[in-house]
């Protein structure tokens, strides 16, 4: 059964198509022209184009449907992808597709947003080379998923899940959370993960994992960003166990690290193409590159302490992420350092109510456990595996992994590790 025929059957049965492709594939650098007929589709298309998964595509919209497209392409070359809305039934739509084919370039793909859920129409449209036929009503994510599938079918590589950790203020323990959650994910899922320390002048990942001599790390990756490939990238990583690798920060003040908005884009692309998980330790700064990174990753984890400054800053972060990522779930919240002696604290319930966001973990203040791990250059799971803190990090790992089950010790024929070639 073809993808479109399967979609028809799923629609008729009431079953919803899987959306996990949205977390694994992003729309590549393509040009898209969309021609709409109704205000409703115009609104949906605008929302889809603004989504983070479409950030690399250059998309424009025009009213008028296929008639406007035919007129436009009499004097303009066709883009990588044409999307047009049509209320036509089968025979009329086939005529529209045939007419569009006469003005389209060989490599141009075409998708239709239609108003009729008809299996015969689907099959006839496929026979004429249509990439996809979407039936109204539509959500923005449906359009993005269809474009992703179209270019996945054309050979797009599978990408790992990107996870950004950021603190609501300095000193809340975001780096500690990032390091321990990354280590927990490597252990829980037996899947390779890269922790990238983006705090170039003050990063702590090398200390956290007791790395005395890093293999180039983040400084070299940034220096050679234009020629960064799989081979060079692998040489810059430092292995910290069977599944854990770290891209360390130089932690040096000899140079100033002024990044543009796309500084880490190439690095993240290469990392995601090599491993199932990439964890980014984002420093507590508000620069263009930091904002861009937080808006474009698959999951954001905000670490906060139960105080007023953290509450205010967390609210600001959550608001801007909700606004900039309208088609994504809200960021995840971790409350850290709960129960510090003689410190006035906002109760976790009140903190959650103020943000309208429940924390996925509330980590008690256990200085002995954390200091012992830090002084020995080990993760909490290595030195206190049965502690409540270790269990909290495992809970966070499961909440952000995008997976519904943990790894087992059995290595079957279709093990996820084998699919990634790790």
mmCIF file of N, CA and C in Angstrom, residues 176-249:
data_model
loop_
_atom_site.group_PDB
_atom_site.id
_atom_site.type_symbol
_atom_site.label_atom_id
_atom_site.label_comp_id
_atom_site.label_asym_id
_atom_site.label_seq_id
_atom_site.Cartn_x
_atom_site.Cartn_y
_atom_site.Cartn_z
ATOM 1 N N UNK A 176 25.040 20.845 35.528
ATOM 2 C CA UNK A 176 25.027 19.573 36.255
ATOM 3 C C UNK A 176 23.866 18.704 35.798
ATOM 4 N N UNK A 177 22.704 19.322 35.613
ATOM 5 C CA UNK A 177 21.542 18.581 35.118
ATOM 6 C C UNK A 177 21.812 18.050 33.712
ATOM 7 N N UNK A 178 22.352 18.884 32.838
ATOM 8 C CA UNK A 178 22.632 18.460 31.467
ATOM 9 C C UNK A 178 23.581 17.274 31.431
ATOM 10 N N UNK A 179 24.653 17.351 32.205
ATOM 11 C CA UNK A 179 25.652 16.281 32.195
ATOM 12 C C UNK A 179 25.083 14.972 32.744
ATOM 13 N N UNK A 180 24.362 15.056 33.851
ATOM 14 C CA UNK A 180 23.840 13.845 34.474
ATOM 15 C C UNK A 180 22.689 13.236 33.679
ATOM 16 N N UNK A 181 21.860 14.067 33.080
ATOM 17 C CA UNK A 181 20.771 13.534 32.256
ATOM 18 C C UNK A 181 21.330 12.888 30.997
ATOM 19 N N UNK A 182 22.342 13.501 30.383
ATOM 20 C CA UNK A 182 22.958 12.905 29.201
ATOM 21 C C UNK A 182 23.555 11.539 29.545
ATOM 22 N N UNK A 183 24.252 11.460 30.673
ATOM 23 C CA UNK A 183 24.826 10.181 31.095
ATOM 24 C C UNK A 183 23.735 9.161 31.384
ATOM 25 N N UNK A 184 22.629 9.618 31.979
ATOM 26 C CA UNK A 184 21.517 8.709 32.256
ATOM 27 C C UNK A 184 20.897 8.178 30.977
ATOM 28 N N UNK A 185 20.767 9.019 29.959
ATOM 29 C CA UNK A 185 20.196 8.579 28.687
ATOM 30 C C UNK A 185 21.078 7.538 28.021
ATOM 31 N N UNK A 186 22.386 7.759 28.045
ATOM 32 C CA UNK A 186 23.315 6.780 27.461
ATOM 33 C C UNK A 186 23.170 5.425 28.141
ATOM 34 N N UNK A 187 22.981 5.452 29.458
ATOM 35 C CA UNK A 187 22.863 4.211 30.219
ATOM 36 C C UNK A 187 21.497 3.566 30.054
ATOM 37 N N UNK A 188 20.436 4.365 30.129
ATOM 38 C CA UNK A 188 19.084 3.823 30.082
ATOM 39 C C UNK A 188 18.731 3.234 28.727
ATOM 40 N N UNK A 189 19.178 3.897 27.655
ATOM 41 C CA UNK A 189 18.756 3.489 26.319
ATOM 42 C C UNK A 189 19.848 2.776 25.525
ATOM 43 N N UNK A 190 21.053 2.670 26.091
ATOM 44 C CA UNK A 190 22.175 2.048 25.377
ATOM 45 C C UNK A 190 22.308 2.628 23.976
ATOM 46 N N UNK A 191 22.121 3.939 23.882
ATOM 47 C CA UNK A 191 22.220 4.656 22.611
ATOM 48 C C UNK A 191 23.275 5.747 22.738
ATOM 49 N N UNK A 192 23.990 5.987 21.671
ATOM 50 C CA UNK A 192 25.040 6.991 21.698
ATOM 51 C C UNK A 192 24.456 8.385 21.868
ATOM 52 N N UNK A 193 25.138 9.196 22.656
ATOM 53 C CA UNK A 193 24.720 10.574 22.898
ATOM 54 C C UNK A 193 25.956 11.458 22.956
ATOM 55 N N UNK A 194 25.831 12.640 22.416
ATOM 56 C CA UNK A 194 26.900 13.635 22.470
ATOM 57 C C UNK A 194 26.436 14.793 23.343
ATOM 58 N N UNK A 195 27.270 15.162 24.310
ATOM 59 C CA UNK A 195 27.027 16.355 25.113
ATOM 60 C C UNK A 195 27.949 17.451 24.596
ATOM 61 N N UNK A 196 27.384 18.528 24.105
ATOM 62 C CA UNK A 196 28.162 19.652 23.587
ATOM 63 C C UNK A 196 28.092 20.804 24.576
ATOM 64 N N UNK A 197 29.230 21.212 25.088
ATOM 65 C CA UNK A 197 29.307 22.309 26.054
ATOM 66 C C UNK A 197 29.435 23.618 25.278
ATOM 67 N N UNK A 198 28.368 24.403 25.224
ATOM 68 C CA UNK A 198 28.361 25.637 24.451
ATOM 69 C C UNK A 198 28.850 26.853 25.236
ATOM 70 N N UNK A 199 29.193 26.644 26.489
ATOM 71 C CA UNK A 199 29.730 27.738 27.297
ATOM 72 C C UNK A 199 31.245 27.774 27.115
ATOM 73 N N UNK A 200 31.698 28.353 26.005
ATOM 74 C CA UNK A 200 33.103 28.261 25.628
ATOM 75 C C UNK A 200 34.066 28.849 26.660
ATOM 76 N N UNK A 201 33.804 30.002 27.257
ATOM 77 C CA UNK A 201 34.787 30.528 28.217
ATOM 78 C C UNK A 201 34.731 29.882 29.599
ATOM 79 N N UNK A 202 33.578 29.372 30.021
ATOM 80 C CA UNK A 202 33.442 28.899 31.400
ATOM 81 C C UNK A 202 32.843 27.491 31.513
ATOM 82 N N UNK A 203 32.824 26.734 30.443
ATOM 83 C CA UNK A 203 32.179 25.423 30.451
ATOM 84 C C UNK A 203 32.768 24.455 31.469
ATOM 85 N N UNK A 204 31.909 23.575 31.996
ATOM 86 C CA UNK A 204 32.334 22.668 33.071
ATOM 87 C C UNK A 204 32.273 21.196 32.700
ATOM 88 N N UNK A 205 31.944 20.859 31.451
ATOM 89 C CA UNK A 205 31.783 19.459 31.079
ATOM 90 C C UNK A 205 33.077 18.670 31.252
ATOM 91 N N UNK A 206 34.218 19.280 30.920
ATOM 92 C CA UNK A 206 35.499 18.574 31.064
ATOM 93 C C UNK A 206 35.756 18.204 32.518
ATOM 94 N N UNK A 207 35.442 19.114 33.440
ATOM 95 C CA UNK A 207 35.601 18.812 34.858
ATOM 96 C C UNK A 207 34.588 17.777 35.317
ATOM 97 N N UNK A 208 33.359 17.918 34.838
ATOM 98 C CA UNK A 208 32.306 16.997 35.263
ATOM 99 C C UNK A 208 32.596 15.560 34.899
ATOM 100 N N UNK A 209 33.229 15.338 33.738
ATOM 101 C CA UNK A 209 33.544 13.982 33.295
ATOM 102 C C UNK A 209 35.017 13.622 33.480
ATOM 103 N N UNK A 210 35.736 14.467 34.228
ATOM 104 C CA UNK A 210 37.141 14.209 34.550
ATOM 105 C C UNK A 210 37.975 14.012 33.285
ATOM 106 N N UNK A 211 37.794 14.922 32.328
ATOM 107 C CA UNK A 211 38.540 14.864 31.073
ATOM 108 C C UNK A 211 39.770 15.755 31.212
ATOM 109 N N UNK A 212 40.938 15.143 31.230
ATOM 110 C CA UNK A 212 42.172 15.908 31.418
ATOM 111 C C UNK A 212 42.700 16.467 30.102
ATOM 112 N N UNK A 213 42.549 15.692 29.030
ATOM 113 C CA UNK A 213 43.058 16.131 27.730
ATOM 114 C C UNK A 213 41.978 15.922 26.687
ATOM 115 N N UNK A 214 41.356 16.998 26.279
ATOM 116 C CA UNK A 214 40.290 16.907 25.284
ATOM 117 C C UNK A 214 40.872 16.803 23.882
ATOM 118 N N UNK A 215 40.079 16.257 22.966
ATOM 119 C CA UNK A 215 40.525 16.047 21.588
ATOM 120 C C UNK A 215 40.045 17.175 20.675
ATOM 121 N N UNK A 216 40.466 18.390 20.952
ATOM 122 C CA UNK A 216 40.068 19.504 20.099
ATOM 123 C C UNK A 216 38.852 20.235 20.631
ATOM 124 N N UNK A 217 37.762 19.511 20.843
ATOM 125 C CA UNK A 217 36.587 20.061 21.465
ATOM 126 C C UNK A 217 35.901 21.163 20.675
ATOM 127 N N UNK A 218 35.125 21.960 21.404
ATOM 128 C CA UNK A 218 34.283 22.968 20.790
ATOM 129 C C UNK A 218 35.093 24.059 20.084
ATOM 130 N N UNK A 219 36.223 24.440 20.630
ATOM 131 C CA UNK A 219 37.025 25.505 20.024
ATOM 132 C C UNK A 219 37.461 25.128 18.621
ATOM 133 N N UNK A 220 37.942 23.910 18.443
ATOM 134 C CA UNK A 220 38.377 23.455 17.124
ATOM 135 C C UNK A 220 37.199 23.295 16.184
ATOM 136 N N UNK A 221 36.067 22.818 16.709
ATOM 137 C CA UNK A 221 34.870 22.663 15.875
ATOM 138 C C UNK A 221 34.411 24.006 15.331
ATOM 139 N N UNK A 222 34.440 25.045 16.163
ATOM 140 C CA UNK A 222 34.034 26.367 15.721
ATOM 141 C C UNK A 222 35.032 26.951 14.733
ATOM 142 N N UNK A 223 36.323 26.693 14.955
ATOM 143 C CA UNK A 223 37.365 27.212 14.074
ATOM 144 C C UNK A 223 37.254 26.607 12.683
ATOM 145 N N UNK A 224 36.899 25.317 12.622
ATOM 146 C CA UNK A 224 36.828 24.596 11.347
ATOM 147 C C UNK A 224 35.388 24.322 10.925
ATOM 148 N N UNK A 225 34.462 25.187 11.327
ATOM 149 C CA UNK A 225 33.044 24.922 11.090
ATOM 150 C C UNK A 225 32.718 24.738 9.613
ATOM 151 N N UNK A 226 33.379 25.503 8.742
ATOM 152 C CA UNK A 226 33.046 25.435 7.317
ATOM 153 C C UNK A 226 33.458 24.110 6.688
ATOM 154 N N UNK A 227 34.447 23.446 7.248
ATOM 155 C CA UNK A 227 34.873 22.161 6.689
ATOM 156 C C UNK A 227 34.584 20.987 7.633
ATOM 157 N N UNK A 228 33.711 21.236 8.584
ATOM 158 C CA UNK A 228 33.373 20.195 9.547
ATOM 159 C C UNK A 228 32.610 19.066 8.861
ATOM 160 N N UNK A 229 33.150 17.857 8.946
ATOM 161 C CA UNK A 229 32.477 16.680 8.404
ATOM 162 C C UNK A 229 32.495 15.584 9.450
ATOM 163 N N UNK A 230 31.958 14.415 9.101
ATOM 164 C CA UNK A 230 31.846 13.334 10.081
ATOM 165 C C UNK A 230 33.203 12.926 10.643
ATOM 166 N N UNK A 231 34.206 12.835 9.759
ATOM 167 C CA UNK A 231 35.524 12.392 10.205
ATOM 168 C C UNK A 231 36.167 13.366 11.163
ATOM 169 N N UNK A 232 36.182 14.651 10.805
ATOM 170 C CA UNK A 232 36.767 15.661 11.680
ATOM 171 C C UNK A 232 35.995 15.750 12.984
ATOM 172 N N UNK A 233 34.676 15.706 12.896
ATOM 173 C CA UNK A 233 33.858 15.818 14.088
ATOM 174 C C UNK A 233 34.159 14.693 15.077
ATOM 175 N N UNK A 234 34.310 13.491 14.578
ATOM 176 C CA UNK A 234 34.590 12.348 15.460
ATOM 177 C C UNK A 234 35.919 12.527 16.176
ATOM 178 N N UNK A 235 36.892 13.126 15.504
ATOM 179 C CA UNK A 235 38.203 13.318 16.134
ATOM 180 C C UNK A 235 38.166 14.379 17.229
ATOM 181 N N UNK A 236 37.170 15.245 17.193
ATOM 182 C CA UNK A 236 37.073 16.302 18.196
ATOM 183 C C UNK A 236 36.351 15.864 19.461
ATOM 184 N N UNK A 237 35.696 14.711 19.415
ATOM 185 C CA UNK A 237 34.946 14.211 20.563
ATOM 186 C C UNK A 237 35.851 13.475 21.540
ATOM 187 N N UNK A 238 35.474 13.508 22.807
ATOM 188 C CA UNK A 238 36.156 12.723 23.834
ATOM 189 C C UNK A 238 35.186 11.679 24.364
ATOM 190 N N UNK A 239 35.556 10.419 24.242
ATOM 191 C CA UNK A 239 34.695 9.332 24.700
ATOM 192 C C UNK A 239 34.708 9.257 26.228
ATOM 193 N N UNK A 240 33.524 9.082 26.805
ATOM 194 C CA UNK A 240 33.385 8.945 28.260
ATOM 195 C C UNK A 240 32.518 7.738 28.555
ATOM 196 N N UNK A 241 32.900 6.591 28.076
ATOM 197 C CA UNK A 241 32.116 5.377 28.228
ATOM 198 C C UNK A 241 31.698 4.846 26.880
ATOM 199 N N UNK A 242 30.964 3.749 26.902
ATOM 200 C CA UNK A 242 30.606 3.069 25.659
ATOM 201 C C UNK A 242 29.724 3.933 24.765
ATOM 202 N N UNK A 243 28.782 4.675 25.344
ATOM 203 C CA UNK A 243 27.810 5.425 24.543
ATOM 204 C C UNK A 243 27.892 6.937 24.715
ATOM 205 N N UNK A 244 28.741 7.402 25.613
ATOM 206 C CA UNK A 244 28.789 8.823 25.942
ATOM 207 C C UNK A 244 30.014 9.484 25.329
ATOM 208 N N UNK A 245 29.802 10.607 24.622
ATOM 209 C CA UNK A 245 30.902 11.408 24.089
ATOM 210 C C UNK A 245 30.654 12.864 24.452
ATOM 211 N N UNK A 246 31.743 13.606 24.645
ATOM 212 C CA UNK A 246 31.642 15.005 25.064
ATOM 213 C C UNK A 246 32.429 15.887 24.115
ATOM 214 N N UNK A 247 31.816 16.984 23.741
ATOM 215 C CA UNK A 247 32.498 18.037 22.990
ATOM 216 C C UNK A 247 32.761 19.152 23.992
ATOM 217 N N UNK A 248 33.974 19.220 24.465
ATOM 218 C CA UNK A 248 34.301 20.087 25.597
ATOM 219 C C UNK A 248 34.487 21.540 25.178
ATOM 220 N N UNK A 249 34.262 22.433 26.129
ATOM 221 C CA UNK A 249 34.539 23.854 25.931
ATOM 222 C C UNK A 249 35.990 24.127 26.309
#
